[in-house]
Amino acid sequence: MGLLEVLERIERACRRAGRDPKGVRLVAVTKGRSPEEIAEKVLRHGAFPLGESRVQEALKKMEAIRAEWHLIGHLQRNKAKFAPRFALIHSLDSLRLAEALEEVGAKAGVRLRVLVEVNLGREPQKHGFLEEELPEALARLKEMPHLEVLGLMTVPPMGPEEVVRPIFRRLSELADRYSLPERSMGMSDDLEWAVEEGATYVRVGRALFVD
């Protein structure tokens, strides 16, 4: 498959939805991939954001690869100090983490760019705010001057289109309601549904690295 085919999938989905493909950014998920693989499969095609789930793995790769790094996995509060190394945190999933990031941003004199993770599938094993918690959470986040909330993120339950697509649609509806421009949703198997429902970031790993 590879990166070029993924870009074609995004473009076709945009055409079906009447969207400009420039409105969707591919985040190349590099978990478990070597710098050499990343250079060969991703960066030789252009300067794409690179997404990592774990801070420590990202920090090692940052030494070898100059790129726009995004954190897409759960961020433990004791690793919040590394947040300024990332261009965007996709996974702000609690107010306690937000408070830790606000403190880090204040000490570093920077404004951290974040997306708020929403657990729309209400899965107990997943992180994120429940939909009904969003109004209070977003109000609290507005009071934190060193956080810039750009949008929302979700990871839907695994399932067929009739399960997954409504989750993506709901995330877009919520982003619209709160006037948030960015929606991070969609991965290798479901990116078309996400794009058609308004994704501005898709997080794709496996499909980029298969031969």
Steps between C-alpha positions, in 0.01 A plus 500: 500500500729776620476873550406598146203265502390635838511852358291381206246349740478833682459690174225269375312531830532879483356502149203290611437741788556815294802595709838647408769235566722779635268507800611154615849438642650154513678425828741211437492276806854370547458278807746211483663628180868577463630837378611326181149365435347840573737670257436242227123457535393850605747786487631438149148591384483829692499668840214328681428529874621192686284356777617297797302335779780490758709794611822303551489346152434841349791661685743239365381554144513879535878465537518341154216670311417868475125515443171633633428255781152434638414301812196286426497263798419539868732746675581417861517803727855415607607538135315829443835680522580368151187651342683806357695262275179424306329729249160361600365277778201307362409333829412746776275264692451643851497826691781372722718461192390844381611653829839328469540626143399852601775498763754371247398763247524776757851393608618471139333823393315326217141432402446129441274401212258222594199302385247375753442124488135396517398143585187496285479120507488518881753217519631458856846392385554818297604845614318823428213718613142380468282717281305641795825604669609718208322828589661525843836372376522747213397784729782407739750470217416850380623625837847349441702760307782264405274250322361558152210265434477453123248220473384153600631146454336159528580130462179317411411146604607233254212405277324538167410826330164531675683499835802713411366767266246645749786547750691707246190697410433577865855624556460744213166617637658565839797681346255721311296564813806623688650684199810279493655461154701178536367142513755218538333173405548209264775240463613243242172309474244779535661820374249541215206514740687749717588727208145489369378601847739794534840380625779756474767259630512127427745287697630222276774251577465144371379594152810714445750227573356194326667400175 
